[in-house]
mmCIF file of C-alpha atoms in Angstrom:
data_model
loop_
_atom_site.group_PDB
_atom_site.id
_atom_site.type_symbol
_atom_site.label_atom_id
_atom_site.label_comp_id
_atom_site.label_asym_id
_atom_site.label_seq_id
_atom_site.Cartn_x
_atom_site.Cartn_y
_atom_site.Cartn_z
ATOM 1 C CA MET A 1 25.271 2.297 -58.589
ATOM 2 C CA SER A 2 27.191 -0.089 -61.088
ATOM 3 C CA GLU A 3 31.010 -0.615 -60.023
ATOM 4 C CA ASN A 4 31.403 0.400 -63.975
ATOM 5 C CA THR A 5 29.806 3.742 -63.507
ATOM 6 C CA PRO A 6 32.249 6.508 -63.734
ATOM 7 C CA GLN A 7 32.877 8.723 -60.657
ATOM 8 C CA ASN A 8 33.028 12.490 -60.868
ATOM 9 C CA PRO A 9 36.334 13.364 -60.024
ATOM 10 C CA TYR A 10 35.248 16.539 -58.248
ATOM 11 C CA GLU A 11 32.714 14.877 -56.075
ATOM 12 C CA PRO A 12 33.504 14.789 -52.656
ATOM 13 C CA SER A 13 32.129 11.343 -52.090
ATOM 14 C CA ALA A 14 34.627 10.044 -55.009
ATOM 15 C CA GLY A 15 37.303 11.335 -52.898
ATOM 16 C CA GLY A 16 38.768 13.356 -55.777
ATOM 17 C CA PRO A 17 40.231 16.832 -55.128
ATOM 18 C CA THR A 18 38.148 19.680 -54.078
ATOM 19 C CA PRO A 19 36.919 21.916 -57.138
ATOM 20 C CA PRO A 20 38.371 25.155 -57.593
ATOM 21 C CA GLN A 21 36.405 28.075 -55.689
ATOM 22 C CA ASP A 22 36.520 31.685 -57.191
ATOM 23 C CA PRO A 23 37.790 34.026 -54.759
ATOM 24 C CA ALA A 24 35.291 36.256 -55.208
ATOM 25 C CA GLY A 25 32.463 34.002 -54.313
ATOM 26 C CA PRO A 26 29.926 32.659 -56.428
ATOM 27 C CA ALA A 27 29.071 34.042 -59.684
ATOM 28 C CA GLN A 28 26.159 36.478 -59.612
ATOM 29 C CA PRO A 29 23.571 36.601 -62.591
ATOM 30 C CA ALA A 30 24.353 38.989 -65.173
ATOM 31 C CA GLY A 31 22.467 42.298 -64.820
ATOM 32 C CA PRO A 32 22.915 46.030 -65.551
ATOM 33 C CA ALA A 33 25.986 47.452 -64.712
ATOM 34 C CA GLN A 34 25.465 49.958 -61.335
ATOM 35 C CA PRO A 35 27.705 53.094 -61.442
ATOM 36 C CA SER A 36 29.753 53.631 -58.405
ATOM 37 C CA GLY A 37 29.858 57.277 -59.268
ATOM 38 C CA PRO A 38 29.315 59.776 -61.799
ATOM 39 C CA ALA A 39 30.971 58.987 -65.238
ATOM 40 C CA GLN A 40 33.917 60.456 -66.094
ATOM 41 C CA PRO A 41 34.660 61.288 -69.887
ATOM 42 C CA GLY A 42 37.684 59.324 -71.389
ATOM 43 C CA PRO A 43 40.511 60.758 -73.290
ATOM 44 C CA ALA A 44 38.911 60.087 -76.660
ATOM 45 C CA GLN A 45 35.559 61.327 -75.611
ATOM 46 C CA PRO A 46 34.591 64.740 -76.989
ATOM 47 C CA PRO A 47 33.927 67.441 -74.314
ATOM 48 C CA PRO A 48 30.360 68.196 -73.670
ATOM 49 C CA TYR A 49 28.571 70.661 -76.066
ATOM 50 C CA GLY A 50 29.428 74.129 -74.547
ATOM 51 C CA GLY A 51 32.848 73.223 -73.237
ATOM 52 C CA ALA A 52 36.144 74.793 -73.808
ATOM 53 C CA THR A 53 36.369 74.023 -77.849
ATOM 54 C CA GLN A 54 32.836 75.294 -78.543
ATOM 55 C CA PRO A 55 33.419 78.581 -81.148
ATOM 56 C CA PRO A 56 32.517 81.600 -79.643
ATOM 57 C CA ALA A 57 29.384 83.314 -80.156
ATOM 58 C CA TYR A 58 28.460 84.759 -83.663
ATOM 59 C CA GLY A 59 29.297 88.401 -82.851
ATOM 60 C CA GLY A 60 32.260 87.955 -80.713
ATOM 61 C CA ALA A 61 33.094 86.240 -77.468
ATOM 62 C CA GLY A 62 29.802 85.980 -75.646
ATOM 63 C CA GLN A 63 28.292 88.965 -77.153
ATOM 64 C CA GLN A 64 25.272 88.979 -79.307
ATOM 65 C CA PRO A 65 25.656 90.622 -82.668
ATOM 66 C CA ALA A 66 24.046 94.086 -83.002
ATOM 67 C CA TYR A 67 21.479 92.845 -85.445
ATOM 68 C CA GLY A 68 19.854 90.597 -82.808
ATOM 69 C CA GLY A 69 19.543 87.565 -84.880
ATOM 70 C CA GLN A 70 19.280 83.786 -83.534
ATOM 71 C CA GLY A 71 21.927 82.582 -85.764
ATOM 72 C CA ALA A 72 23.856 79.434 -85.121
ATOM 73 C CA ALA A 73 27.101 79.907 -83.634
ATOM 74 C CA TYR A 74 29.807 82.127 -85.989
ATOM 75 C CA GLY A 75 31.696 79.703 -88.012
ATOM 76 C CA THR A 76 29.459 76.499 -87.372
ATOM 77 C CA GLN A 77 27.913 76.863 -90.778
ATOM 78 C CA PRO A 78 29.830 75.755 -93.681
ATOM 79 C CA SER A 79 31.585 78.650 -95.521
ATOM 80 C CA ALA A 80 30.713 78.113 -99.128
ATOM 81 C CA PRO A 81 31.360 80.139 -102.787
ATOM 82 C CA PHE A 82 28.794 81.488 -104.207
ATOM 83 C CA ALA A 83 27.171 82.559 -107.817
ATOM 84 C CA VAL A 84 27.138 86.324 -108.719
ATOM 85 C CA GLY A 85 23.502 85.378 -110.044
ATOM 86 C CA GLU A 86 22.674 84.056 -106.680
ATOM 87 C CA ALA A 87 23.956 86.771 -104.385
ATOM 88 C CA LEU A 88 22.046 89.540 -106.821
ATOM 89 C CA GLY A 89 18.768 87.467 -106.651
ATOM 90 C CA TYR A 90 19.014 87.341 -102.925
ATOM 91 C CA GLY A 91 19.714 90.871 -102.634
ATOM 92 C CA TRP A 92 16.693 91.989 -105.035
ATOM 93 C CA LYS A 93 14.308 89.621 -103.052
ATOM 94 C CA ARG A 94 15.536 91.299 -99.636
ATOM 95 C CA PHE A 95 15.369 94.889 -101.294
ATOM 96 C CA THR A 96 11.950 94.398 -102.667
ATOM 97 C CA GLY A 97 10.558 93.165 -99.378
ATOM 98 C CA ASN A 98 11.969 96.236 -97.573
ATOM 99 C CA TRP A 99 12.215 99.001 -100.551
ATOM 100 C CA LEU A 100 10.780 102.005 -98.518
ATOM 101 C CA PHE A 101 13.541 101.807 -95.818
ATOM 102 C CA TRP A 102 15.886 101.528 -98.048
ATOM 103 C CA VAL A 103 14.944 104.434 -100.193
ATOM 104 C CA LEU A 104 14.959 106.640 -97.439
ATOM 105 C CA PHE A 105 18.277 105.511 -96.143
ATOM 106 C CA VAL A 106 19.515 106.467 -99.451
ATOM 107 C CA LEU A 107 17.897 109.909 -99.760
ATOM 108 C CA LEU A 108 19.280 110.597 -96.060
ATOM 109 C CA SER A 109 22.747 109.530 -97.204
ATOM 110 C CA PHE A 110 22.562 112.041 -100.346
ATOM 111 C CA ALA A 111 20.994 114.934 -97.726
ATOM 112 C CA VAL A 112 24.032 114.545 -95.739
ATOM 113 C CA SER A 113 26.478 114.888 -98.430
ATOM 114 C CA ALA A 114 24.543 117.780 -100.055
ATOM 115 C CA ILE A 115 24.617 119.805 -96.794
ATOM 116 C CA PHE A 116 28.106 119.182 -95.662
ATOM 117 C CA ASN A 117 29.448 119.860 -99.138
ATOM 118 C CA ALA A 118 27.414 122.971 -100.027
ATOM 119 C CA GLY A 119 30.214 125.154 -98.805
ATOM 120 C CA ASN A 120 32.450 123.639 -101.421
ATOM 121 C CA PHE A 121 30.373 124.664 -104.181
ATOM 122 C CA GLY A 122 31.239 128.282 -104.611
ATOM 123 C CA ASP A 123 34.861 127.687 -104.096
ATOM 124 C CA TYR A 124 34.981 124.722 -106.845
ATOM 125 C CA GLN A 125 33.434 127.245 -109.360
ATOM 126 C CA GLU A 126 35.704 129.939 -108.603
ATOM 127 C CA ILE A 127 38.562 127.638 -109.097
ATOM 128 C CA ASN A 128 37.322 126.561 -112.510
ATOM 129 C CA GLN A 129 36.699 129.881 -113.433
ATOM 130 C CA ALA A 130 40.172 130.898 -112.738
ATOM 131 C CA ALA A 131 41.428 127.753 -114.753
ATOM 132 C CA MET A 132 39.729 128.920 -117.583
ATOM 133 C CA ARG A 133 41.107 132.193 -117.510
ATOM 134 C CA GLY A 134 44.559 130.888 -117.226
ATOM 135 C CA ASP A 135 45.036 131.501 -113.845
ATOM 136 C CA ILE A 136 46.887 128.283 -112.027
ATOM 137 C CA SER A 137 48.643 130.032 -109.146
ATOM 138 C CA SER A 138 49.264 128.158 -105.928
ATOM 139 C CA SER A 139 46.646 130.917 -104.334
ATOM 140 C CA THR A 140 44.354 130.172 -106.699
ATOM 141 C CA ALA A 141 44.922 126.416 -106.580
ATOM 142 C CA THR A 142 44.188 126.610 -102.920
ATOM 143 C CA GLY A 143 41.175 128.612 -102.750
ATOM 144 C CA VAL A 144 39.130 125.980 -101.241
ATOM 145 C CA SER A 145 38.543 127.654 -97.589
ATOM 146 C CA PHE A 146 39.853 126.077 -94.822
ATOM 147 C CA GLY A 147 36.390 125.958 -93.002
ATOM 148 C CA ALA A 148 34.748 124.460 -96.161
ATOM 149 C CA SER A 149 37.506 121.699 -96.392
ATOM 150 C CA LEU A 150 36.828 120.640 -92.644
ATOM 151 C CA LEU A 151 33.360 120.767 -93.234
ATOM 152 C CA GLY A 152 33.554 118.504 -96.217
ATOM 153 C CA LEU A 153 35.890 115.979 -94.241
ATOM 154 C CA LEU A 154 33.173 116.119 -91.554
ATOM 155 C CA GLY A 155 30.631 114.842 -93.899
ATOM 156 C CA SER A 156 32.658 112.364 -95.591
ATOM 157 C CA LEU A 157 33.271 110.705 -91.892
ATOM 158 C CA ILE A 158 29.470 111.039 -91.289
ATOM 159 C CA ASN A 159 28.733 109.503 -94.587
ATOM 160 C CA SER A 160 31.158 106.524 -93.766
ATOM 161 C CA VAL A 161 29.369 106.122 -90.362
ATOM 162 C CA LEU A 162 25.931 106.076 -92.228
ATOM 163 C CA GLY A 163 27.668 103.219 -94.660
ATOM 164 C CA ALA A 164 28.473 101.194 -91.745
ATOM 165 C CA LEU A 165 24.914 101.709 -90.315
ATOM 166 C CA GLY A 166 23.812 100.369 -93.760
ATOM 167 C CA ILE A 167 25.748 97.564 -93.747
ATOM 168 C CA ASN A 168 24.494 96.573 -90.192
ATOM 169 C CA ALA A 169 21.124 96.824 -91.479
ATOM 170 C CA ALA A 170 21.738 94.658 -94.547
ATOM 171 C CA LEU A 171 23.424 92.106 -92.222
ATOM 172 C CA ARG A 172 20.441 92.226 -90.060
ATOM 173 C CA GLU A 173 17.961 91.242 -93.583
ATOM 174 C CA ALA A 174 20.531 88.406 -94.072
ATOM 175 C CA SER A 175 19.433 87.405 -90.812
ATOM 176 C CA GLY A 176 15.900 87.475 -91.974
ATOM 177 C CA HIS A 177 14.827 90.425 -89.864
ATOM 178 C CA LYS A 178 13.755 93.748 -91.567
ATOM 179 C CA ALA A 179 15.693 96.694 -91.019
ATOM 180 C CA THR A 180 13.995 99.358 -89.867
ATOM 181 C CA TRP A 181 14.690 103.091 -88.146
ATOM 182 C CA GLY A 182 14.403 101.813 -84.958
ATOM 183 C CA THR A 183 16.944 99.567 -85.455
ATOM 184 C CA LEU A 184 19.229 101.372 -87.717
ATOM 185 C CA PHE A 185 21.284 103.175 -85.401
ATOM 186 C CA LYS A 186 21.624 99.957 -83.003
ATOM 187 C CA VAL A 187 25.298 99.048 -83.281
ATOM 188 C CA ASN A 188 28.056 97.515 -81.165
ATOM 189 C CA SER A 189 30.366 99.953 -80.700
ATOM 190 C CA TYR A 190 30.286 103.615 -82.758
ATOM 191 C CA PRO A 191 33.850 104.275 -81.487
ATOM 192 C CA MET A 192 35.012 101.678 -83.207
ATOM 193 C CA ILE A 193 33.230 102.454 -86.331
ATOM 194 C CA ILE A 194 34.336 106.127 -86.203
ATOM 195 C CA LEU A 195 38.098 104.821 -86.093
ATOM 196 C CA THR A 196 37.697 102.434 -89.077
ATOM 197 C CA ALA A 197 36.191 105.392 -90.727
ATOM 198 C CA LEU A 198 39.344 107.473 -90.212
ATOM 199 C CA LEU A 199 41.627 104.707 -91.254
ATOM 200 C CA LEU A 200 39.730 103.989 -94.446
ATOM 201 C CA LEU A 201 40.040 107.926 -95.081
ATOM 202 C CA VAL A 202 43.831 107.512 -94.401
ATOM 203 C CA ALA A 203 44.591 104.796 -96.559
ATOM 204 C CA GLY A 204 42.633 106.192 -99.224
ATOM 205 C CA PHE A 205 44.514 109.516 -99.045
ATOM 206 C CA VAL A 206 47.729 107.380 -99.212
ATOM 207 C CA GLY A 207 46.475 104.977 -102.067
ATOM 208 C CA LEU A 208 45.682 108.305 -103.807
ATOM 209 C CA LEU A 209 49.696 109.318 -103.775
ATOM 210 C CA LEU A 210 50.491 105.803 -104.885
ATOM 211 C CA CYS A 211 49.457 106.927 -108.434
ATOM 212 C CA GLY A 212 45.815 105.967 -107.541
ATOM 213 C CA LEU A 213 46.975 102.212 -107.481
ATOM 214 C CA GLY A 214 46.381 101.988 -103.707
ATOM 215 C CA LEU A 215 42.558 103.308 -104.111
ATOM 216 C CA ILE A 216 42.177 100.593 -106.720
ATOM 217 C CA ALA A 217 43.771 97.928 -104.326
ATOM 218 C CA LEU A 218 41.309 99.221 -101.548
ATOM 219 C CA ALA A 219 38.499 99.214 -103.658
ATOM 220 C CA ILE A 220 38.801 95.766 -104.558
ATOM 221 C CA PHE A 221 40.061 94.200 -101.101
ATOM 222 C CA ALA A 222 38.144 96.216 -98.425
ATOM 223 C CA PRO A 223 34.782 95.926 -99.029
ATOM 224 C CA PHE A 224 34.009 93.682 -96.111
ATOM 225 C CA THR A 225 35.895 96.051 -93.267
ATOM 226 C CA TYR A 226 32.565 97.393 -91.964
ATOM 227 C CA HIS A 227 31.096 93.654 -91.920
ATOM 228 C CA ASN A 228 34.055 92.763 -89.675
ATOM 229 C CA VAL A 229 33.512 95.606 -87.464
ATOM 230 C CA VAL A 230 29.784 95.365 -86.941
ATOM 231 C CA ASP A 231 29.152 91.807 -87.328
ATOM 232 C CA ARG A 232 32.383 90.332 -85.646
ATOM 233 C CA ASN A 233 33.314 93.012 -83.138
ATOM 234 C CA LEU A 234 37.006 93.283 -84.486
ATOM 235 C CA ASN A 235 39.025 96.295 -84.327
ATOM 236 C CA ALA A 236 39.729 98.935 -87.036
ATOM 237 C CA TRP A 237 43.419 97.255 -88.305
ATOM 238 C CA ASP A 238 42.038 93.679 -87.747
ATOM 239 C CA ALA A 239 38.607 94.281 -89.931
ATOM 240 C CA LEU A 240 40.796 96.130 -92.364
ATOM 241 C CA THR A 241 43.405 92.986 -92.730
ATOM 242 C CA GLY A 242 40.772 90.595 -92.185
ATOM 243 C CA SER A 243 38.783 92.028 -95.304
ATOM 244 C CA PHE A 244 41.803 91.672 -97.408
ATOM 245 C CA ARG A 245 42.419 88.137 -96.268
ATOM 246 C CA LEU A 246 39.095 87.153 -97.055
ATOM 247 C CA VAL A 247 38.796 88.539 -100.168
ATOM 248 C CA GLY A 248 42.114 87.282 -101.314
ATOM 249 C CA LYS A 249 40.975 83.522 -100.355
ATOM 250 C CA ASN A 250 37.725 84.100 -102.318
ATOM 251 C CA PHE A 251 39.112 86.257 -105.286
ATOM 252 C CA GLY A 252 37.230 84.949 -108.054
ATOM 253 C CA SER A 253 33.708 85.147 -106.810
ATOM 254 C CA VAL A 254 34.235 88.470 -105.051
ATOM 255 C CA PHE A 255 36.077 90.021 -108.002
ATOM 256 C CA LEU A 256 33.190 89.215 -110.204
ATOM 257 C CA LEU A 257 30.379 90.332 -107.810
ATOM 258 C CA GLU A 258 32.116 93.615 -107.465
ATOM 259 C CA LEU A 259 32.532 94.153 -111.101
ATOM 260 C CA ALA A 260 28.691 93.257 -111.512
ATOM 261 C CA LEU A 261 28.023 95.764 -108.867
ATOM 262 C CA LEU A 262 30.136 98.516 -110.326
ATOM 263 C CA GLY A 263 28.443 97.933 -113.585
ATOM 264 C CA ILE A 264 25.001 98.360 -111.848
ATOM 265 C CA ASN A 265 25.621 101.455 -110.020
ATOM 266 C CA ILE A 266 27.010 103.019 -113.107
ATOM 267 C CA VAL A 267 23.779 102.315 -114.469
ATOM 268 C CA GLY A 268 22.054 103.671 -111.967
ATOM 269 C CA ALA A 269 23.614 107.024 -112.272
ATOM 270 C CA LEU A 270 23.336 107.300 -115.773
ATOM 271 C CA VAL A 271 19.730 107.206 -115.217
ATOM 272 C CA CYS A 272 19.791 110.907 -113.646
ATOM 273 C CA LEU A 273 20.859 109.199 -110.533
ATOM 274 C CA VAL A 274 17.480 107.867 -109.554
ATOM 275 C CA GLY A 275 18.655 104.491 -110.162
ATOM 276 C CA LEU A 276 21.070 104.807 -107.127
ATOM 277 C CA PHE A 277 18.398 104.690 -104.980
ATOM 278 C CA VAL A 278 17.785 100.975 -105.999
ATOM 279 C CA THR A 279 21.446 100.182 -107.048
ATOM 280 C CA ILE A 280 23.322 101.371 -103.752
ATOM 281 C CA PRO A 281 20.427 99.219 -101.658
ATOM 282 C CA LEU A 282 21.006 95.951 -103.869
ATOM 283 C CA SER A 283 25.096 96.404 -103.349
ATOM 284 C CA LEU A 284 24.668 96.598 -99.419
ATOM 285 C CA LEU A 285 22.704 93.722 -99.137
ATOM 286 C CA THR A 286 24.120 91.555 -101.885
ATOM 287 C CA LEU A 287 27.712 91.957 -100.086
ATOM 288 C CA ALA A 288 26.344 90.896 -97.036
ATOM 289 C CA PHE A 289 24.882 87.815 -98.357
ATOM 290 C CA ALA A 290 28.193 87.299 -100.056
ATOM 291 C CA PHE A 291 30.254 87.961 -96.221
ATOM 292 C CA ARG A 292 27.904 85.734 -94.528
ATOM 293 C CA ARG A 293 28.441 82.886 -97.103
ATOM 294 C CA LEU A 294 32.175 83.115 -97.135
ATOM 295 C CA THR A 295 32.435 83.422 -93.294
ATOM 296 C CA GLY A 296 30.157 80.993 -92.438
ATOM 297 C CA GLY A 297 27.682 82.876 -90.793
ATOM 298 C CA PRO A 298 23.587 82.548 -90.711
ATOM 299 C CA VAL A 299 21.683 83.088 -93.830
ATOM 300 C CA ALA A 300 18.198 83.296 -93.803
ATOM 301 C CA ALA A 301 16.266 81.584 -96.334
ATOM 302 C CA LEU A 302 14.251 83.583 -98.966
ATOM 303 C CA ASP A 303 10.338 83.873 -97.541
ATOM 304 C CA ALA A 304 9.191 83.088 -101.285
ATOM 305 C CA GLY A 305 10.843 81.330 -103.894
ATOM 306 C CA PRO A 306 13.483 78.580 -103.875
ATOM 307 C CA ALA A 307 16.148 78.746 -101.309
ATOM 308 C CA PRO A 308 19.461 80.120 -102.599
ATOM 309 C CA ALA A 309 21.852 77.316 -104.526
ATOM 310 C CA GLY A 310 24.687 76.041 -102.822
ATOM 311 C CA PRO A 311 25.568 74.291 -99.349
ATOM 312 C CA ALA A 312 22.877 74.603 -97.121
ATOM 313 C CA PRO A 313 23.663 76.393 -93.770
ATOM 314 C CA ALA A 314 24.504 73.705 -90.714
ATOM 315 C CA GLY A 315 21.862 75.775 -88.356
ATOM 316 C CA PRO A 316 18.660 76.176 -88.776
ATOM 317 C CA ALA A 317 17.421 79.666 -90.816
ATOM 318 C CA VAL A 318 16.368 82.488 -88.976
ATOM 319 C CA ALA A 319 12.745 83.098 -89.523
#
């Protein structure tokens, strides 16, 4: 080696300082890190699916809805406004796909009304004849017998329960399942439906005392009361107030839909009441579609024709 060759200062033979040593030992070749234990989620890491922040199952916490649908969890699908024509078109498609069931359902409702109100027909006729004679005494005004009135009240209650069952069947149709007589009476809670019917009857009576203004408010803001009971397992009071809030937040679209359904049912009544066999089921199915869209519930795609306009549900459509 030439004397002019530079020496490595860290070479022992050169008498230089000893090179610094890594206290952890010589460096090891890089490789995949081996976890020393189960990974713990960090503060910013979202909890695993199904954790505490997961929304409750549709139809109530841990309880499946009465219609038995497979839809995504309640509220996970985006709520969205709807067009009146879209809602009516959806209801019409569902009605024509299961028209026999719905016609027989309306026939059952009419039969119940006729049976339980038959006792009042004679009393009403007597009051009318007395009024034509000029007899407007208090005894005549209260001529409807107590038994007939009680029977009519019972009939109204039974018809209200039947209406809730029809709403449950319409929600089943919105989930993509045909309503049948075997599933019509499958609901989560009959006592809560009866309690809701009584609450609505009392609210209607109070509304009648307020010069009828309360009845108008009830008709506009309470159409989704039974939907909240049978589809979300709410109690009677929460279902009623929840319907008021839902309509209030979406007043424009819901009010236009209610006006359209009112006109359709008036036309159905004018056609010798025969048209009601179509317009009543159409109203139930249309309102079920509107309720699911406004609350983010599952809405099945139509079997034929284009899918309803508007934002698609987040979860898969129920077959």
